[in-house]
Amino acid sequence: MRRDYTIYLFAALGTFLVLYIALPIVVVFVRQASDAEMLIKTLHDPLVLEALRNSLVTATATAFIALFFGVPLGYVLARKEFPGKSLVQALVDVPIVIPHSVVGIMLLVTFSRTILDNYLGIISAMLFVSAPFTINASRDGFLGVDEKLEGVARTLGASRLRAFASIAFPLAFPNIASGAIMTWARAISEVGSILIVAYYPKTAQVLILEYFNNYGLRASRPIAILMVSISLVIFVLLRWLIGRAKNA
Amino acid sequence: MLEVKDISKDYGDFHLRDISFTVSEGEYFIILGPSGAGKTVLLEVIAGLISPDSGRILLNGIDITEWPPERRGLAYVPQNYALFPHMSVHDNIAFGLRLRKLPKAEIEKRVKEIVEVLGIENLLKRKPRTLSGGEQQRVALARALVTEPPLILLDEPFANLDVQTRGRLINEMKRWKKELGFTALHVTHFFEEAVSLGDRVGVMLDGRLVQVGDVGEVFSRPSSERVARFLGFENIIEGTAEGRKLRANGIEIELPTEAHGEVRVGLRPEDVIIFTEPMKTSVRNVLRARVEGIEELGPIVRLRLNASGLAISAFITRSSFIELGISTGKEVYVGFKASALHVF
């Protein structure tokens, strides 16, 4: 049989990206391992701990807000045809193409002091850039649920809301949860718009930048390590849980 | 019981036009039509999942056209059965009962009863995706019937099954229908289902219900050429079977297989032999009949014959039509082999 060279070639090309993503993560950990002293010092820095807590709390809050508004929107987009639907679809994707500093400026111009340097500001910035993930994932999830299932549930006596809650939502849940995790991940990695809208209360992302500017690479790296570790552990754990739920 | 009045609906490529019919209590009504006739849309309009552009739907005399599906309580079994994939068979069947907030013991009792009748007791803990087509069909039926709906809507319930399972389940359905006494509206493009199960049948072509009537009547007197062509089997003889003998209208007909009780047999017009004088032949069934109608269809002629009240239609070639000198009112002999009969 002839060897399938095409797939080997593609695999070789694809490997470049895999290595390119993995390498910096590995290297930053390896470098830090030789500088344990600084890591321990950082772990005792109340400013760092406070910033990490802020990041986690605001990103989590953002994910829940995105779910609360994004799931219903995803359902409507999946189930209803209405005038202007493609406009709504396009608008949902807009935050992905706007530079994040621009997002910060737009938000500040629109809401000014209400969101300046407070938790609401951080969450507003995060929500703007990260909500599309939850909306699109929910929509795709609901599109994957056969509408007949809900139809049958209704003939059996379920209201639309009940059919949604007991049929559509549980079946679309793996998609919705993946979307929420993406939203969370995108939120916790957001810097650009937060720098402009809410420099304080300080989030870890902003603190890393501040330490880098003021004290250099050696001071900012341990925070970066902590941030990446926490994010990766939560990201991987949640994805694993969803994968299990999907196969149950 | 169910009254459908002048329903029209444009839905995608489907166009329902002035559909009217009634289904009475305890009746098994079949709508027969080719794929794409709009049968599914009609069922979903009746179920309340699609609202009609015009027309009314009455259930026991009450106008339910504007009611949401959950208020109508008409059970619907879609062609793909639409079992809830994330629930066990038991929870699928109990779904409607739980919504009715019945006490747990009552729910268990009713689930147990229906699964016993349908022979699916051993599937209760399984997930739908592990079931065979025939099993899925029965679970869907159980889920629909367990709430004791006034009417059950069946969309091509046997279409997704292999030929053997289909034949077996059609026979089972006859038994379930007797045992559970439900009222059904069943749409299909298989005329065998109409003949086997239907009390009455409606023929649907291009979104219109072109003919409604008793099964025997519709098959023996199609209202138009298109209906006749779609139905294929034009001769449906109804009677009482006893072993290999079928008594119909005082005439005795020999059957290819043993049967008992009320049965319908089908006979294709091209399998009917016409002769003008009695003769010795291997053909087991010979009847005297009078020619009541002649239709010339190019090289083929269709004869409408009356054998002591039994309507039979036959195809003969143009040349034999001329040679035999057949004319309206003429007395002829009609013959058909027992093996040409199809017992439903």
XYZ file of C-alpha atoms in Angstrom:
592
model
C 0.000 0.000 0.000
C 1.191 3.512 -0.726
C 2.095 5.525 2.307
C -0.162 8.465 3.020
C 2.483 11.180 2.859
C 0.016 14.040 2.902
C -1.071 13.365 6.446
C 2.565 13.129 7.618
C 3.364 16.432 5.980
C 0.339 18.064 7.605
C 1.260 16.606 10.967
C 4.792 17.970 10.636
C 3.486 21.430 9.763
C 0.986 21.309 12.621
C 3.668 20.302 15.093
C 5.245 23.712 14.685
C 2.243 25.407 16.299
C 1.983 22.835 19.070
C 5.630 23.377 20.009
C 5.358 27.113 19.619
C 2.531 27.192 22.181
C 4.056 24.663 24.560
C 7.600 26.018 24.555
C 7.134 29.383 26.331
C 4.962 27.752 28.964
C 7.601 25.138 29.695
C 10.480 27.583 29.576
C 8.959 30.083 31.955
C 8.387 27.318 34.505
C 11.890 25.920 34.075
C 13.504 29.333 34.495
C 11.442 30.049 37.599
C 12.496 26.730 39.144
C 16.040 28.099 39.434
C 14.753 31.155 41.268
C 12.585 29.646 44.022
C 13.517 32.409 46.414
C 11.709 35.059 44.385
C 8.671 32.836 43.974
C 8.376 32.352 47.733
C 8.807 36.072 48.283
C 6.036 36.741 45.807
C 3.745 34.248 47.500
C 4.070 36.317 50.666
C 3.428 39.628 48.953
C -0.061 40.746 50.095
C -0.359 42.962 47.026
C 0.056 39.949 44.739
C -2.422 37.798 46.638
C -4.980 40.578 46.626
C -4.532 41.032 42.859
C -4.904 37.318 42.165
C -8.065 37.215 44.234
C -9.451 40.194 42.292
C -8.720 38.511 38.990
C -10.380 35.250 39.964
C -13.461 36.893 41.463
C -14.069 39.259 38.556
C -13.495 36.605 35.876
C -15.862 34.208 37.626
C -18.493 36.910 38.049
C -18.098 37.737 34.356
C -18.669 34.112 33.367
C -21.887 33.949 35.388
C -23.185 37.226 33.985
C -22.378 36.006 30.469
C -24.323 32.816 31.180
C -27.321 34.659 32.591
C -27.720 36.844 29.512
C -25.928 34.756 26.886
C -27.816 31.472 27.224
C -31.237 33.036 26.531
C -29.738 34.964 23.616
C -28.147 31.797 22.244
C -31.492 30.012 22.491
C -33.332 32.745 20.595
C -30.644 32.794 17.899
C -30.897 29.020 17.540
C -34.670 28.741 17.484
C -36.180 31.876 15.990
C -35.984 33.646 12.671
C -36.505 37.388 12.958
C -35.683 40.487 10.965
C -32.220 41.756 11.776
C -31.023 38.388 13.017
C -27.864 38.419 10.928
C -27.108 41.891 12.257
C -27.390 40.612 15.827
C -25.168 37.655 14.925
C -22.534 39.948 13.471
C -22.704 42.328 16.432
C -22.088 39.470 18.842
C -18.793 38.751 17.083
C -17.651 42.376 16.937
C -15.807 42.433 20.314
C -13.384 39.852 18.943
C -12.186 42.191 16.189
C -11.899 45.427 18.185
C -8.471 46.157 19.711
C -8.799 45.889 23.477
C -7.473 49.327 24.261
C -10.208 50.654 21.986
C -12.758 48.641 23.937
C -11.533 50.319 27.119
C -11.826 53.764 25.598
C -15.313 53.092 24.219
C -16.537 51.815 27.571
C -15.042 54.739 29.427
C -16.552 57.240 27.000
C -19.953 55.580 27.308
C -20.177 54.903 31.054
C -17.497 57.309 32.339
C -17.278 57.514 36.130
C -19.674 54.648 36.821
C -17.060 52.127 35.800
C -13.868 54.079 36.451
C -11.502 52.240 38.791
C -13.937 49.856 40.449
C -14.968 46.202 40.298
C -17.847 47.046 38.005
C -15.318 48.534 35.589
C -13.185 45.392 35.559
C -16.214 43.190 34.995
C -17.606 45.506 32.285
C -14.355 45.332 30.362
C -14.124 41.561 30.765
C -17.740 40.975 29.801
C -17.442 43.019 26.623
C -14.540 41.021 25.268
C -15.521 37.585 26.524
C -19.334 37.265 26.300
C -19.300 36.203 22.610
C -17.846 32.825 23.592
C -20.810 31.964 25.805
C -23.366 33.304 23.328
C -21.949 31.447 20.326
C -21.361 28.218 22.226
C -24.913 28.265 23.620
C -26.354 28.919 20.178
C -24.375 26.031 18.683
C -25.412 23.825 21.580
C -29.103 24.564 21.078
C -28.777 24.128 17.307
C -27.500 20.638 18.038
C -30.658 19.732 19.956
C -33.385 18.325 17.689
C -36.323 20.697 17.927
C -38.664 17.695 17.751
C -37.498 16.693 21.229
C -38.883 19.899 22.654
C -41.975 19.527 20.470
C -42.680 16.086 21.896
C -42.032 17.318 25.434
C -44.631 20.007 24.866
C -47.239 17.593 23.536
C -46.611 15.564 26.693
C -47.623 18.582 28.761
C -44.498 20.702 29.191
C -44.653 24.479 28.794
C -41.999 26.059 26.593
C -39.976 27.040 29.648
C -40.290 23.560 31.083
C -39.286 21.949 27.777
C -36.275 24.278 27.725
C -35.297 23.423 31.276
C -35.707 19.667 31.059
C -34.744 18.995 27.434
C -32.890 21.740 25.574
C -30.738 23.028 28.428
C -29.434 19.689 29.727
C -28.671 18.515 26.186
C -26.880 21.738 25.253
C -25.126 21.904 28.632
C -21.715 20.578 27.553
C -21.546 23.281 24.856
C -22.787 25.985 27.194
C -20.281 25.017 29.870
C -17.414 24.982 27.346
C -18.485 28.448 26.274
C -18.590 29.678 29.845
C -15.094 28.314 30.470
C -13.831 30.081 27.362
C -15.481 33.243 28.608
C -13.838 32.813 31.988
C -10.446 32.144 30.392
C -10.772 35.096 28.069
C -11.845 37.316 30.975
C -8.951 36.378 33.226
C -6.471 36.984 30.408
C -7.823 40.413 29.532
C -5.461 43.354 30.131
C -5.819 46.069 27.493
C -9.254 47.379 28.289
C -8.848 46.909 32.047
C -5.715 49.080 32.037
C -7.794 51.922 30.673
C -11.065 51.411 32.530
C -9.988 50.161 35.927
C -6.301 50.251 36.842
C -7.538 49.849 40.393
C -8.684 47.672 42.157
C -5.573 45.940 40.962
C -5.909 42.667 39.097
C -3.052 40.244 38.620
C -2.871 40.980 34.907
C -2.295 44.664 35.586
C 0.071 43.971 38.462
C 2.300 41.828 36.242
C 2.587 44.732 33.843
C 3.253 47.201 36.650
C 6.002 45.027 38.215
C 7.529 44.513 34.797
C 7.648 48.257 34.142
C 8.926 49.144 37.613
C 11.159 46.215 38.654
C 11.777 44.201 35.496
C 11.360 40.666 34.311
C 12.582 38.931 37.465
C 9.931 40.569 39.617
C 7.007 40.067 37.262
C 7.738 36.463 36.277
C 6.634 34.786 39.545
C 3.220 36.448 39.360
C 2.946 35.362 35.772
C 3.782 31.817 36.856
C 1.104 31.874 39.557
C -1.447 33.276 37.178
C -0.732 30.702 34.478
C -0.744 27.855 36.987
C -4.102 28.807 38.470
C -5.677 29.439 35.080
C -4.395 26.209 33.567
C -5.444 24.051 36.510
C -8.975 25.468 36.512
C -9.235 25.352 32.708
C -8.066 21.755 32.434
C -10.152 20.611 35.404
C -13.385 22.100 34.057
C -12.786 20.756 30.562
C -12.199 17.341 32.021
C -15.420 17.525 34.052
C -17.394 18.507 30.961
C -15.834 15.734 28.915
C -16.952 13.287 31.572
C -20.473 14.702 31.690
C -20.696 14.448 27.912
C -19.891 10.749 27.920
C -22.079 9.879 30.887
C -63.833 13.672 18.098
C -61.094 15.448 16.128
C -62.380 17.767 13.483
C -59.989 19.410 11.051
C -61.613 22.186 9.040
C -60.124 23.834 5.951
C -56.561 23.891 7.233
C -54.105 25.715 4.972
C -50.462 26.335 5.708
C -47.373 27.329 3.775
C -44.345 25.942 5.556
C -41.064 25.889 3.699
C -41.598 23.798 0.593
C -44.853 22.375 1.912
C -48.240 23.806 1.111
C -51.306 22.429 2.846
C -54.521 23.381 1.114
C -58.016 23.262 2.647
C -57.526 20.043 4.544
C -60.737 18.824 6.166
C -61.514 15.507 7.829
C -62.764 14.044 11.078
C -61.505 11.253 13.256
C -64.044 9.561 15.536
C -63.461 8.137 18.982
C -61.636 4.804 18.871
C -60.915 5.086 15.183
C -57.592 4.365 13.492
C -57.372 6.957 10.739
C -54.605 6.777 8.188
C -53.414 9.563 5.946
C -51.679 8.052 2.985
C -49.520 10.151 0.722
C -46.169 10.185 -1.011
C -43.116 11.766 0.634
C -43.272 15.516 0.412
C -47.069 15.672 0.465
C -46.972 17.684 3.699
C -48.107 14.936 6.044
C -45.689 15.843 8.833
C -46.645 19.506 8.672
C -50.291 18.506 9.016
C -49.550 16.417 12.109
C -47.568 19.245 13.677
C -50.371 21.673 12.969
C -52.772 19.334 14.761
C -50.312 18.803 17.631
C -50.028 22.588 18.008
C -46.338 22.881 17.129
C -47.065 24.833 13.945
C -49.925 27.280 13.688
C -52.010 27.109 10.524
C -52.421 30.079 8.160
C -56.154 29.454 8.121
C -58.692 26.865 9.203
C -59.802 25.477 12.551
C -59.089 22.408 14.622
C -61.778 21.127 16.963
C -61.353 18.517 19.659
C -64.610 17.161 21.064
C -66.355 20.204 19.692
C -64.008 22.714 21.330
C -61.947 24.992 19.097
C -58.307 24.318 20.030
C -56.680 26.134 17.094
C -55.108 28.747 19.360
C -54.155 26.385 22.181
C -50.486 25.640 22.877
C -49.492 21.983 22.481
C -49.270 21.336 26.225
C -52.904 22.278 26.647
C -54.112 20.078 23.784
C -52.555 16.939 25.235
C -52.443 15.144 21.874
C -49.552 12.695 21.955
C -47.116 12.974 19.063
C -44.654 10.349 17.858
C -42.338 11.881 15.214
C -40.756 9.769 12.522
C -37.379 9.703 14.292
C -39.239 8.920 17.557
C -37.479 11.825 19.334
C -36.653 9.902 22.487
C -34.965 12.105 25.080
C -31.343 10.932 24.765
C -30.286 12.015 28.251
C -33.014 10.054 30.030
C -33.463 6.331 30.602
C -36.326 4.511 28.914
C -38.211 4.616 32.211
C -37.800 8.383 32.553
C -38.789 8.890 28.929
C -42.047 7.047 29.508
C -42.686 8.692 32.880
C -42.011 12.209 31.515
C -45.615 13.112 30.776
C -46.894 11.570 33.988
C -44.404 13.516 36.100
C -45.521 16.749 34.463
C -49.046 15.845 35.538
C -47.730 15.656 39.108
C -49.184 12.200 39.706
C -48.131 10.442 42.906
C -45.015 8.322 42.483
C -46.816 5.035 43.070
C -49.385 5.869 40.390
C -46.626 6.775 37.906
C -44.817 3.485 38.532
C -48.057 1.540 38.181
C -48.941 3.113 34.846
C -45.433 2.791 33.434
C -45.458 -0.880 34.435
C -48.802 -1.474 32.748
C -47.838 0.065 29.423
C -44.411 -1.582 29.207
C -46.036 -4.952 29.853
C -48.484 -4.499 27.003
C -45.733 -3.347 24.641
C -43.259 -5.983 25.826
C -40.438 -3.620 26.814
C -40.177 -4.336 30.567
C -36.541 -5.326 30.203
C -35.504 -2.025 28.603
C -36.477 0.351 31.409
C -32.946 1.104 32.607
C -31.425 1.503 29.130
C -30.540 4.768 27.384
C -32.314 5.365 24.041
C -29.150 5.272 21.949
C -28.547 1.630 22.944
C -31.930 0.517 21.565
C -32.726 -1.009 18.185
C -35.157 0.745 15.848
C -38.046 -1.500 16.816
C -37.338 -0.996 20.509
C -37.156 2.766 20.091
C -40.474 2.736 18.299
C -42.146 0.890 21.142
C -40.643 3.176 23.775
C -41.897 6.200 21.843
C -45.326 4.621 21.636
C -45.299 3.828 25.350
C -44.321 7.402 26.186
C -47.183 8.692 24.046
C -49.827 6.235 25.244
C -49.061 6.245 28.960
C -50.710 9.630 29.479
C -53.907 8.249 27.908
C -54.212 11.043 25.341
C -57.500 11.564 23.501
C -55.636 11.091 20.228
C -52.201 9.859 19.251
C -50.440 11.298 16.203
C -48.079 8.872 14.477
C -45.658 10.093 11.813
C -44.441 7.190 9.634
C -44.051 4.960 12.696
C -42.741 2.005 10.698
C -40.634 3.808 8.099
C -37.300 3.579 9.926
C -37.493 -0.180 10.479
C -36.160 -3.051 8.433
C -38.733 -5.032 6.484
C -39.043 -7.905 8.935
C -39.359 -5.774 12.038
C -41.862 -3.637 10.209
C -44.119 -6.564 9.347
C -43.949 -7.852 12.898
C -44.655 -4.481 14.499
C -47.584 -3.775 12.178
C -49.157 -6.996 13.411
C -48.343 -6.067 16.998
C -49.917 -2.672 16.442
C -53.180 -4.380 15.458
C -53.131 -6.130 18.814
C -52.179 -3.012 20.828
C -54.908 -1.040 19.140
C -57.462 -3.633 20.229
C -56.003 -3.997 23.716
C -55.556 -0.311 24.524
C -58.397 1.073 22.416
C -56.681 4.343 21.526
C -57.687 6.755 18.784
C -54.938 7.272 16.245
C -54.092 9.494 13.319
C -51.291 7.804 11.440
C -49.557 9.225 8.372
C -47.580 7.017 6.029
C -46.570 6.476 2.433
C -46.897 2.679 2.677
C -50.300 1.534 1.521
C -49.771 -1.796 3.351
C -50.040 0.106 6.632
C -53.283 1.692 5.530
C -54.780 -1.624 4.517
C -53.503 -3.497 7.588
C -54.369 -0.983 10.256
C -56.690 1.682 8.940
C -60.373 1.912 9.754
C -60.579 4.835 7.400
C -58.047 6.381 5.095
C -57.419 9.779 3.559
C -55.260 10.128 0.479
C -53.061 13.218 0.435
C -51.419 14.462 -2.739
C -49.548 17.790 -3.049
C -50.902 19.179 0.182
C -54.519 18.351 -0.542
C -56.626 15.614 0.944
C -58.096 14.299 -2.274
C -60.146 11.380 -1.008
C -61.377 10.188 2.372
C -63.318 7.033 3.089
C -63.348 3.458 4.316
C -60.239 1.604 3.275
C -62.067 -0.827 0.961
C -64.008 1.965 -0.669
C -61.010 4.204 -1.332
C -59.007 1.378 -2.816
C -61.803 0.016 -4.985
C -63.096 3.388 -6.147
C -60.202 5.838 -6.362
C -61.601 9.269 -7.082
C -59.028 10.056 -9.738
C -56.377 8.544 -11.929
C -53.630 9.989 -9.706
C -55.096 8.431 -6.585
C -55.429 5.106 -8.363
C -51.862 5.228 -9.568
C -50.572 6.141 -6.150
C -52.522 3.387 -4.409
C -51.302 0.654 -6.758
C -53.360 -2.154 -5.283
C -56.761 -1.266 -6.680
C -58.723 -4.276 -5.555
C -59.142 -4.637 -1.840
C -61.619 -7.357 -0.897
C -62.926 -7.355 2.654
C -64.419 -10.437 4.219
C -64.334 -13.093 6.903
C -61.669 -15.720 6.610
C -61.878 -19.280 7.817
C -58.740 -21.202 7.072
C -58.111 -20.872 3.365
C -61.615 -19.659 2.544
C -62.644 -16.021 2.462
C -66.332 -15.117 2.452
C -67.057 -11.728 0.936
C -70.485 -10.567 -0.235
C -71.682 -14.167 -0.281
C -68.841 -15.164 -2.583
C -66.224 -17.694 -1.568
C -62.626 -16.968 -2.465
C -59.655 -19.253 -1.972
C -56.701 -17.722 -0.143
C -53.003 -18.570 -0.551
C -52.505 -18.856 3.225
C -54.618 -19.621 6.276
C -56.311 -16.674 7.952
C -59.046 -16.164 10.502
C -61.546 -13.428 11.251
C -61.946 -10.116 9.480
C -59.278 -9.700 6.838
C -58.563 -7.653 3.762
C -56.910 -9.096 0.709
C -55.361 -7.177 -2.153
C -55.448 -8.096 -5.829
C -53.627 -6.202 -8.543
C -55.743 -5.404 -11.615
C -53.068 -6.834 -13.897
C -53.444 -10.224 -12.150
C -57.099 -10.532 -13.095
C -57.938 -12.779 -16.064
C -61.068 -12.241 -18.172
C -62.764 -14.966 -20.225
C -66.098 -15.020 -21.979
C -66.866 -18.739 -21.646
C -66.368 -21.104 -18.684
C -63.338 -23.294 -19.040
C -61.160 -25.720 -17.138
C -58.162 -23.908 -15.708
C -55.692 -23.973 -12.849
C -57.010 -20.636 -11.661
C -58.612 -21.290 -8.251
C -60.992 -18.372 -8.164
C -63.520 -17.833 -10.929
C -66.431 -15.430 -10.512
C -69.228 -14.320 -12.805
C -69.223 -10.586 -13.296
C -70.804 -7.841 -15.333
C -68.795 -5.128 -17.082
C -69.814 -1.776 -15.635
C -67.172 0.548 -16.949
C -64.485 0.675 -19.606
C -61.539 3.080 -19.578
C -59.109 3.064 -22.428
C -55.594 3.899 -21.286
C -53.590 3.679 -24.489
C -52.486 0.091 -25.087
C -54.208 -0.996 -21.866
C -57.906 -1.074 -21.050
C -59.239 -0.974 -17.525
C -62.484 -2.806 -16.880
C -64.688 -2.052 -13.911
C -66.489 -5.240 -13.048
C -69.230 -6.147 -10.628
C -69.185 -9.706 -9.291
C -72.358 -10.041 -7.192
C -71.754 -6.684 -5.571
C -67.978 -7.076 -5.329
C -66.207 -4.350 -7.295
C -63.187 -5.605 -9.165
C -61.001 -3.697 -11.550
C -58.937 -5.446 -14.207
C -56.320 -4.482 -16.792
C -56.335 -6.197 -20.166
C -54.531 -5.341 -23.368
C -56.294 -3.509 -26.108
C -56.030 -6.448 -28.479
C -57.701 -8.920 -26.113
C -60.344 -6.288 -25.375
C -61.215 -6.198 -29.091
C -60.909 -9.964 -29.646
C -63.217 -10.749 -26.708
C -65.702 -8.165 -27.909
C -66.213 -6.679 -24.462
C -68.786 -3.939 -24.002
C -70.554 -2.339 -21.067
C -73.195 -4.632 -19.583
C -71.605 -7.793 -20.932
C -71.434 -10.853 -18.660
C -67.922 -12.299 -18.352
C -65.931 -14.648 -16.140
C -63.281 -13.167 -13.868
C -60.448 -15.362 -12.724
C -57.463 -14.905 -10.435
C -54.992 -17.319 -8.918
C -55.111 -17.745 -5.163
C -51.392 -16.960 -5.168
C -52.091 -13.538 -6.718
C -53.935 -12.541 -3.555
C -52.106 -10.637 -0.845
C -53.536 -11.134 2.630
C -53.041 -8.073 4.884
